[in-house]
Amino acid sequence: MIAGGQVKAAFRICYFNGIIPLWRSPLLIWAVFLTPLSFLFFLFVITGPTDPQFLPHAVVGGVLFTVIFTGNGMLNDCAYLRLERQLQQIFVASPVRPFAYLMGMALSELAFTIPALVLFLAILLLVTPVSLLGFVGLLGVVLLTWLMATSLGFLISTLFKQLREIWPIGTLTFSSLAVLPPIFYPAYLIPARFQWVAFLAPSTYASQLADAVTGVNVGSPLSPGVLNSPWLDLAGLAGATILFALAAAYLARWREP
Amino acid sequence: MEALVAQKVTKRYKGRHRETLALDAVDLSIAKGRLFAFLGRNGAGKTTFIKIASTLLAPTSGRVELFGRDVVADPAAVRPLIAVVPQEGKPFYHMTPREHIVEYLRVRGASGETAKSRADGMLEAMGLNEYKDEVSYRLSGGLQQRTMVAMILATQAPFLFLDEPTLGMDPFARRQVWKVIRRAAQAGSTVLLTTHYLDEAEQLSEELAVIESGRVLYRGTAEALKSTLGREVRLRFSRGFTAPELQPYGRVFEERGAVTLLTMRKDVRELTELALERGSEITVGPVTLEEAFLELVGRGIEEDA
Ligand SMILES: Nc1ncnc2c1ncn2[C@@H]1O[C@H](COP(=O)(O)OP(=O)(O)OP(=O)(O)O)[C@@H](O)[C@H]1O
Ligand SMILES: [Mg+2]
């Protein structure tokens, strides 16, 4: 199958693995919404009225939380299809290239989150003005974060031979990426000496970059000063994406060892 | 022309505590368009072989070529030519049988029209028409398995690997599936299937291989297997005979008081006379593939012991 066929295959997989289930069980949308929405709610109740800069950052955080959790979906779905249903195998033993299968799976995860993303983006426009360029930039950050998260999700899924070992790992990993780092809360709240620690998580770069492109101001600058550079954020996010994608490609069990 | 050529294929699974030799230098070739069955006890190595030949598992050593292409070195050339029913595979829970076939064909590159018309034909042939629009989590186990098989057979791939395709199917469904598999072979596909139903292997396969402990014990037709073993007929004595005295004639089983002997044609007359003398009823019939299999594998186990 030629390249065009592979792209079509990826979108086809997205259609039946992402869109059809969403269509048949619309309640699934709520599952995606609920956690980031409740975070947002609590943060608003606690601090919203006192810090006017805080809310837009947290709403952008809601966008990123949703996107980061596509990685958890990727992890669970890829493991489930490979280990429980033997369905990865029917795509591997076919003209579909492994890469097209992966893109199809990752697109399905994205399809799942689109309703939630639309909601959060709408809330964002309500709480702060965002320029068209800023909006496009944010979508770019969303796409990069999605690639980063789904690569990581797939990477982790390749490490397991048993489904039952996976579930806690996924929740742990992606919660640590989306809740612990300054995604919902602003990074300057971290004591200056430890601000660099947040940059060990690739999601921090995504959050900082998203703030930068949308023009959301999060208060005092971070130290050391280099942490305030959007270029560092871009490099960190892109670097993590490439690293995870390469490791995933290397470890993928297209052919069991 | 050979569709599959395997040379000295060996697979060792490394476990924490022990190593399993799942395949031990297996040589095998399957002619193009042949309907070939793999028989063997649980753990004999059938699935391991299928996974290696279908690019899903790396061999420890040895070579498999499919239509002249190396499955290890050049999987991208092999994969478009194959389709696999994995052992104990399950369909997507949220899709209907019809969607499974249509979507899988489309992902593999078929046009919408081709996919739909093949899906309709396949649903009909597999007896799935009644269930074609039911999401698969509402289907019984056998119907889910039929969905998997229908999806793979609809590809009309040049090489079809079917690992226990009729698992959990009722006798009617099995016969429907046999028909579709036969048709695939007639249309030119090469089929390698495994089954534990020996009647199925006898009905369906043109050639078979019996594998035990990772080695090929026999390869040929079902008929030839029976005669090479020297077990052509089954004699059943209702009474008057003991197992030890019949042992020299062949393999003996005792079941519910009757004695069954698998033996050669030439001994039938003598034993019939003897049975009449002793007032025993005797029934004579051809040996089934299942009996020949028990004999062949049984001998292998005895030799190992
Ligand atoms: N992933 C694995 N890791 C370790 N050992 C394995 C693995 N898969 C199979 N084995 C071992 O390899 C041997 C062959 O297994 P295989 O699945 O090929 O048998 P099979 O002939 O298909 O059996 P069945 O009729 O039960 O399906 C068995 O001893 C099995 O325990
Ligand atoms: Mg098996």
XYZ file of C-alpha atoms and ligand atoms in Angstrom:
594
model
C 0.000 0.000 0.000
C 1.355 3.407 -0.915
C 1.702 6.393 1.400
C -1.758 7.789 0.618
C -3.242 4.437 1.503
C -1.459 4.493 4.852
C -2.864 7.923 5.689
C -6.334 6.745 4.738
C -5.824 3.647 6.883
C -4.920 5.808 9.886
C -8.069 7.912 9.501
C -10.150 4.806 8.967
C -8.865 3.381 12.241
C -9.680 6.684 13.899
C -13.182 6.448 12.494
C -14.039 3.004 13.800
C -11.935 3.040 16.945
C -12.595 6.639 17.988
C -15.712 8.022 16.357
C -17.989 4.980 16.322
C -17.627 4.252 20.065
C -18.124 7.927 20.873
C -21.242 7.964 18.764
C -22.613 4.816 20.374
C -21.767 5.731 23.977
C -21.877 9.532 24.254
C -21.547 9.162 28.022
C -17.868 8.512 27.395
C -17.493 12.220 26.715
C -18.353 12.968 30.318
C -15.601 10.730 31.525
C -13.119 12.905 29.627
C -14.648 16.183 30.808
C -15.219 15.447 34.393
C -11.821 15.346 36.028
C -10.314 18.504 34.514
C -13.594 20.327 34.930
C -13.766 19.523 38.619
C -10.137 20.603 39.102
C -10.984 23.855 37.450
C -14.030 24.291 39.618
C -12.161 23.760 42.878
C -9.346 26.038 41.851
C -11.788 28.712 40.895
C -13.685 28.427 44.160
C -10.480 28.520 46.188
C -8.421 31.154 44.411
C -10.269 32.430 41.368
C -11.695 35.622 42.820
C -8.405 36.629 44.475
C -6.009 36.203 41.558
C -7.347 37.428 38.231
C -4.361 35.949 36.293
C -4.957 32.572 37.687
C -8.117 31.495 35.919
C -6.992 31.698 32.272
C -3.885 29.675 33.167
C -6.045 27.026 34.811
C -8.381 26.868 31.824
C -5.402 26.372 29.529
C -4.432 23.756 32.100
C -7.790 22.074 31.538
C -7.063 21.933 27.818
C -3.672 20.389 28.455
C -4.929 17.974 31.104
C -7.421 16.646 28.579
C -4.714 16.281 25.949
C -2.215 14.685 28.326
C -4.764 12.043 29.200
C -4.919 10.931 25.555
C -1.682 9.210 26.581
C -3.489 7.198 29.214
C -6.136 6.215 26.677
C -3.429 5.247 24.205
C -1.681 3.146 26.820
C -4.809 1.279 27.805
C -6.244 0.838 24.328
C -3.019 -0.332 22.711
C -2.363 -2.791 25.514
C -5.948 -3.988 25.481
C -6.056 -4.553 21.730
C -2.689 -6.310 21.731
C -2.973 -8.435 24.865
C -6.656 -9.015 25.408
C -8.193 -9.061 21.946
C -5.227 -9.981 19.726
C -6.348 -7.221 17.411
C -3.038 -5.372 17.037
C -1.874 -8.603 15.413
C -4.457 -8.480 12.624
C -3.218 -4.998 11.703
C 0.446 -5.925 11.908
C -0.135 -8.944 9.666
C -1.653 -6.763 6.959
C -0.666 -4.113 4.431
C -1.171 -1.472 7.143
C 2.216 -0.188 8.281
C 2.750 -0.191 12.042
C 3.138 3.578 11.900
C -0.297 3.967 10.316
C -1.788 1.768 13.022
C -0.182 3.968 15.690
C -1.395 7.160 14.072
C -4.860 5.653 13.800
C -4.856 4.797 17.485
C -3.507 8.213 18.467
C -6.103 9.949 16.294
C -8.844 7.898 17.961
C -7.695 9.197 21.333
C -7.773 12.725 19.990
C -11.265 12.207 18.594
C -12.394 11.193 22.061
C -11.213 14.430 23.580
C -12.499 16.820 20.946
C -15.800 17.575 22.708
C -13.935 18.344 25.940
C -11.342 20.430 24.095
C -14.044 22.478 22.424
C -15.634 23.147 25.798
C -12.380 24.241 27.432
C -11.424 26.427 24.489
C -14.832 28.065 24.679
C -14.377 28.698 28.401
C -10.950 30.132 27.660
C -12.403 32.635 25.215
C -14.930 33.587 27.864
C -12.366 34.308 30.558
C -9.668 36.000 28.473
C -9.258 37.458 24.988
C -7.035 35.333 22.754
C -5.806 36.536 19.358
C -6.319 34.366 16.304
C -2.583 33.770 16.151
C -2.561 32.841 19.819
C -5.399 30.426 19.231
C -3.582 28.758 16.327
C -0.453 28.606 18.465
C -2.417 26.927 21.226
C -3.729 24.342 18.786
C -0.116 23.705 17.780
C 0.811 23.121 21.419
C -2.208 20.828 21.753
C -1.038 18.760 18.774
C 2.525 18.509 20.040
C 1.326 17.557 23.513
C -0.957 14.948 22.010
C 1.974 13.437 20.090
C 4.114 13.509 23.239
C 1.444 11.907 25.428
C 0.352 9.223 22.974
C 3.969 8.289 22.205
C 4.603 7.929 25.916
C 1.399 5.938 26.344
C 2.330 3.553 23.571
C 5.898 3.336 24.862
C 4.686 2.220 28.277
C 2.212 -0.226 26.748
C 5.053 -2.030 24.972
C 6.722 -2.831 28.289
C 3.946 -5.106 29.485
C 2.865 -8.649 28.809
C -0.078 -8.585 31.190
C -3.031 -6.252 31.096
C -3.649 -6.208 34.820
C -0.266 -4.690 35.607
C -0.969 -1.729 33.383
C -3.969 0.147 34.743
C -2.399 1.576 37.908
C 0.751 2.512 35.981
C -1.210 4.566 33.465
C -3.170 6.504 36.042
C -0.031 7.104 38.066
C 2.053 8.272 35.115
C -0.447 10.581 33.531
C -1.761 12.006 36.780
C 1.824 12.840 37.702
C 2.187 14.592 34.380
C -1.073 16.490 34.529
C -1.689 17.173 38.218
C 1.645 17.536 40.015
C 3.423 19.943 37.623
C 2.195 23.537 37.305
C -0.573 22.817 34.804
C -3.528 24.102 36.791
C -1.620 26.237 39.238
C 0.992 28.800 38.141
C 4.655 27.819 38.303
C 5.698 30.882 40.300
C 3.922 29.408 43.322
C 6.728 26.848 43.526
C 9.596 28.095 45.738
C 12.202 29.650 43.413
C 14.881 27.132 44.389
C 12.739 24.251 43.143
C 11.155 25.737 40.068
C 13.555 23.868 37.802
C 12.222 20.578 39.214
C 8.899 21.191 37.489
C 10.780 21.210 34.198
C 11.613 17.557 34.617
C 8.054 16.897 33.467
C 7.480 17.410 29.734
C 3.979 18.652 30.513
C 5.440 21.734 32.212
C 6.986 22.820 28.920
C 3.615 22.344 27.232
C 1.889 24.456 29.855
C 4.482 27.243 29.777
C 4.455 27.280 25.991
C 0.656 27.372 25.880
C 0.650 30.334 28.245
C 3.244 32.095 26.109
C 1.442 31.655 22.798
C -1.955 32.636 24.155
C -0.531 35.602 26.029
C -1.797 34.367 29.365
C 0.268 36.150 31.981
C 1.064 34.037 35.004
C 2.750 36.576 37.236
C 6.303 36.676 38.523
C 9.097 35.334 36.331
C 10.732 32.017 37.157
C 14.327 31.483 38.142
C 16.763 30.803 36.668
C 15.717 33.171 33.915
C 16.131 30.636 31.123
C 12.990 28.905 32.377
C 10.961 31.830 31.044
C 12.010 31.268 27.430
C 9.290 29.929 25.114
C 12.070 28.478 22.970
C 13.152 26.334 25.871
C 9.523 25.236 26.234
C 9.261 24.361 22.571
C 12.559 22.487 22.620
C 11.578 20.616 25.783
C 8.191 19.553 24.450
C 9.454 18.625 20.987
C 12.480 16.871 22.483
C 10.333 14.749 24.802
C 8.013 13.893 21.910
C 10.875 12.751 19.711
C 12.485 10.820 22.546
C 9.284 8.967 23.437
C 8.406 8.319 19.804
C 11.853 6.878 19.053
C 11.851 4.727 22.180
C 8.345 3.536 21.370
C 9.346 2.678 17.809
C 12.323 0.747 19.146
C 10.437 -1.158 21.821
C 7.192 -1.714 19.920
C 6.179 -5.340 19.865
C 5.176 -5.476 16.228
C 6.997 -8.750 16.270
C 7.296 -10.375 19.654
C 10.894 -11.170 20.528
C 5.165 -23.470 -6.627
C 5.599 -23.338 -2.860
C 3.687 -20.699 -0.952
C 5.523 -21.345 2.293
C 8.968 -22.786 2.871
C 10.275 -23.199 6.406
C 13.805 -24.333 7.054
C 15.113 -25.429 10.430
C 12.802 -23.103 12.295
C 13.618 -23.157 15.983
C 11.969 -21.184 18.743
C 13.104 -21.058 22.352
C 11.004 -19.079 24.783
C 13.138 -17.820 27.615
C 11.236 -17.852 30.881
C 12.324 -16.745 34.319
C 12.900 -20.262 35.539
C 13.118 -22.398 32.454
C 13.446 -22.316 28.731
C 10.843 -23.858 26.453
C 11.863 -25.343 23.151
C 8.624 -24.655 21.291
C 9.904 -25.478 17.800
C 12.828 -27.747 17.106
C 14.320 -27.297 13.625
C 11.031 -27.532 11.762
C 11.218 -28.019 7.999
C 7.963 -27.594 6.162
C 6.694 -26.536 2.786
C 3.169 -25.817 1.665
C 2.210 -25.665 -1.983
C 0.369 -22.653 -3.329
C -3.415 -22.969 -3.124
C -3.228 -25.865 -0.686
C -5.531 -26.259 2.296
C -3.148 -27.381 4.980
C -3.948 -28.418 8.563
C -1.668 -28.382 11.555
C -2.483 -30.954 14.197
C -0.896 -31.489 17.567
C -1.528 -31.591 21.277
C -1.776 -28.462 23.416
C 1.619 -26.852 23.588
C 2.945 -28.766 20.561
C 4.058 -25.556 18.840
C 1.316 -24.856 16.284
C 0.590 -21.277 17.304
C 4.286 -20.549 17.640
C 4.841 -21.633 14.050
C 1.903 -19.605 12.775
C 3.075 -16.499 14.603
C 6.571 -16.802 13.186
C 5.356 -17.398 9.640
C 2.906 -14.494 9.868
C 5.624 -12.011 10.996
C 4.244 -11.735 14.536
C 7.023 -13.547 16.377
C 10.763 -13.733 15.860
C 12.252 -17.208 15.460
C 15.338 -18.075 17.498
C 16.895 -19.450 14.326
C 15.877 -20.751 10.931
C 14.117 -19.229 7.976
C 10.589 -18.902 6.684
C 9.786 -17.698 3.212
C 6.320 -16.776 2.056
C 5.982 -16.626 -1.706
C 9.755 -16.356 -1.817
C 9.990 -13.452 0.637
C 11.791 -13.762 3.937
C 9.367 -13.123 6.805
C 12.116 -11.916 9.139
C 14.221 -9.831 6.783
C 11.413 -8.396 4.687
C 8.153 -8.291 6.653
C 6.888 -5.312 4.672
C 6.842 -7.462 1.534
C 5.109 -10.339 3.271
C 2.412 -8.517 5.240
C 0.272 -7.355 2.310
C -0.019 -11.009 1.254
C -1.368 -12.407 4.507
C -4.250 -12.310 6.948
C -4.434 -14.010 10.340
C -7.138 -15.294 12.656
C -5.222 -15.252 15.934
C -5.906 -17.965 18.499
C -8.533 -16.632 20.907
C -8.760 -13.269 19.181
C -11.825 -11.184 19.978
C -13.639 -8.572 17.886
C -13.921 -4.870 18.787
C -16.675 -4.755 21.363
C -18.515 -1.746 19.939
C -18.735 -2.732 16.266
C -21.149 -4.946 14.377
C -20.079 -7.947 12.292
C -20.763 -5.993 9.120
C -18.676 -3.051 10.286
C -15.836 -5.377 11.192
C -15.643 -6.717 7.679
C -16.171 -3.401 5.896
C -13.761 -1.440 8.087
C -11.039 -4.056 8.086
C -11.169 -4.349 4.313
C -11.095 -0.572 3.951
C -8.126 -0.238 6.292
C -6.355 -2.806 4.158
C -6.966 -0.617 1.148
C -10.151 -1.938 -0.484
C -12.596 0.547 -1.975
C -15.871 1.196 -0.188
C -17.806 -0.623 -2.857
C -15.625 -3.731 -2.808
C -15.665 -3.785 0.967
C -19.436 -3.599 1.165
C -20.161 -6.175 -1.485
C -17.644 -8.633 -0.044
C -19.027 -8.037 3.432
C -22.555 -8.846 2.319
C -21.467 -12.031 0.586
C -19.404 -13.112 3.561
C -22.129 -12.407 6.133
C -24.512 -14.542 4.124
C -22.028 -17.381 3.673
C -21.086 -17.413 7.349
C -24.667 -17.391 8.570
C -24.183 -13.983 10.170
C -26.874 -12.127 8.282
C -29.288 -12.231 11.173
C -26.692 -10.609 13.458
C -24.930 -8.337 11.047
C -26.045 -5.096 12.716
C -25.721 -6.198 16.333
C -22.764 -4.771 18.259
C -20.377 -7.556 19.066
C -20.568 -7.400 22.841
C -24.143 -8.616 22.497
C -23.098 -11.604 20.402
C -22.453 -15.080 21.797
C -18.890 -16.433 21.850
C -19.328 -18.528 18.714
C -20.846 -15.614 16.817
C -17.934 -13.391 17.829
C -15.533 -16.025 16.571
C -17.485 -16.218 13.308
C -17.114 -12.459 13.009
C -13.338 -12.740 13.378
C -13.116 -15.498 10.785
C -15.439 -13.683 8.377
C -13.351 -10.529 8.632
C -10.116 -12.355 7.844
C -11.504 -14.575 5.082
C -13.097 -11.569 3.386
C -9.627 -10.174 2.720
C -9.069 -12.927 0.134
C -5.394 -12.612 1.072
C -3.072 -14.953 -0.845
C -2.042 -16.627 2.429
C -4.548 -17.182 5.216
C -3.430 -18.255 8.671
C -6.332 -19.578 10.720
C -5.438 -20.550 14.283
C -8.347 -22.623 15.611
C -10.871 -20.826 13.416
C -13.846 -22.921 14.505
C -13.195 -22.760 18.236
C -16.489 -22.683 20.112
C -18.673 -23.018 17.025
C -21.656 -25.326 16.801
C -21.634 -28.186 14.265
C -23.763 -26.249 11.784
C -21.602 -23.171 11.962
C -18.442 -25.254 11.588
C -19.751 -26.727 8.369
C -20.591 -23.291 7.038
C -17.094 -22.104 7.848
C -15.565 -25.164 6.183
C -17.416 -24.271 3.019
C -16.098 -20.728 3.037
C -12.556 -21.899 3.760
C -12.749 -24.420 0.927
C -13.965 -21.696 -1.379
C -11.039 -19.483 -0.403
C -8.621 -22.259 -1.315
C -10.401 -22.902 -4.600
C -10.102 -19.215 -5.397
C -6.349 -19.545 -5.035
C -5.554 -18.649 -1.426
C -3.210 -20.895 0.493
C -4.646 -21.807 3.880
C -2.804 -22.978 6.977
C -5.178 -23.817 9.800
C -4.970 -25.502 13.166
C -7.739 -27.452 14.801
C -8.325 -29.902 17.588
C -11.354 -31.322 15.801
C -9.881 -34.216 13.889
C -13.068 -34.760 11.912
C -12.674 -31.193 10.743
C -9.105 -31.769 9.635
C -10.205 -34.907 7.803
C -13.110 -33.156 6.071
C -11.305 -30.000 5.257
C -7.597 -30.394 4.705
C -5.881 -31.627 1.601
C -2.700 -32.175 3.495
C -1.698 -32.098 7.123
C 1.225 -32.076 9.468
C 1.240 -33.554 12.947
C 3.480 -31.703 15.297
C 4.572 -32.856 18.740
C 7.009 -31.183 21.097
C 8.060 -28.786 18.371
C 8.868 -31.484 15.819
C 6.972 -32.576 12.740
C 6.010 -36.203 13.304
C 4.127 -36.643 10.081
C 3.330 -34.727 6.975
C 1.053 -35.991 4.193
C -2.586 -36.788 3.597
C -4.985 -38.092 6.223
C -5.426 -41.317 4.261
C -1.732 -41.973 3.992
C -1.280 -41.377 7.702
C -3.665 -44.206 8.512
C -1.992 -46.730 6.253
C 1.594 -45.819 7.119
C 0.762 -46.443 10.741
C -0.498 -49.920 9.910
C -3.877 -49.092 11.354
C -6.483 -49.278 8.648
C -9.470 -50.817 10.399
C -11.149 -50.667 13.750
C -12.526 -53.881 15.212
C -14.775 -53.751 18.208
C -15.440 -56.930 20.200
C -18.442 -56.908 22.528
C -17.074 -59.697 24.769
C -14.833 -62.738 25.023
C -11.534 -60.936 24.419
C -8.922 -59.425 26.684
C -6.647 -56.574 25.809
C -3.343 -58.457 26.273
C -4.210 -61.227 23.823
C -5.056 -58.682 21.112
C -1.943 -56.594 21.696
C 0.139 -58.390 19.036
C -2.361 -57.324 16.356
C -2.172 -53.590 16.975
C -3.314 -50.893 19.354
C -5.960 -51.904 21.888
C -8.350 -49.799 23.947
C -10.778 -51.045 26.561
C -13.924 -49.030 26.979
C -17.082 -49.993 28.846
C -16.311 -53.679 28.805
C -15.787 -53.838 25.045
C -12.370 -54.120 23.472
C -11.385 -52.010 20.478
C -8.486 -52.936 18.251
C -6.885 -50.836 15.511
C -5.230 -53.123 13.057
C -4.443 -54.024 9.458
C -6.948 -55.233 6.926
C -5.225 -58.565 6.479
C -6.026 -59.625 10.046
C -9.725 -58.948 9.833
C -10.779 -62.355 8.535
C -8.855 -64.304 11.149
C -10.148 -62.157 14.000
C -13.724 -62.276 12.739
C -13.616 -66.081 12.727
C -12.256 -66.057 16.252
C -14.964 -63.671 17.417
C -17.672 -65.881 15.948
C -16.193 -68.900 17.740
C -16.325 -67.067 21.041
C -19.822 -65.729 20.476
C -18.641 -62.141 20.461
C -20.297 -59.509 18.371
C -17.824 -57.738 16.171
C -18.100 -54.451 14.314
C -15.672 -53.457 11.597
C -15.036 -49.942 10.352
C -12.390 -47.669 8.943
C -10.026 -45.992 11.363
C -10.747 -42.298 11.840
C -8.122 -39.605 11.650
C -8.588 -39.054 15.356
C -7.608 -42.659 16.048
C -4.639 -42.436 13.722
C -3.589 -39.228 15.483
C -3.844 -40.843 18.911
C -1.763 -43.720 17.622
C 0.914 -41.566 16.026
C 1.321 -39.108 18.869
C 0.925 -41.910 21.406
C 3.886 -43.719 19.848
C 5.915 -40.546 19.968
C 5.202 -40.119 23.665
C 6.060 -43.773 24.389
C 9.369 -43.433 22.589
C 10.241 -40.346 24.608
C 9.382 -42.069 27.885
N 4.967 -16.302 25.161
C 5.432 -17.477 25.597
N 6.377 -17.527 26.558
C 6.863 -18.699 26.993
N 6.482 -19.882 26.519
C 5.541 -19.918 25.574
C 4.960 -18.706 25.056
N 4.054 -19.033 24.108
C 4.063 -20.379 24.043
N 4.949 -20.920 24.908
C 5.260 -22.355 25.070
O 5.634 -22.867 23.813
C 5.083 -24.150 23.598
C 4.273 -24.136 22.307
O 3.134 -23.297 22.482
P 2.082 -23.037 21.328
O 1.214 -21.953 21.780
O 2.807 -22.876 20.046
O 1.290 -24.423 21.313
P 0.030 -24.859 20.436
O 0.438 -26.066 19.666
O -0.505 -23.734 19.689
O -0.973 -25.319 21.587
P -2.574 -25.175 21.693
O -3.144 -26.326 20.955
O -2.822 -25.307 23.148
O -2.947 -23.862 21.143
C 4.296 -24.470 24.852
O 5.128 -25.254 25.670
C 4.041 -23.144 25.478
O 3.959 -23.267 26.870
Mg -2.223 -22.677 19.757
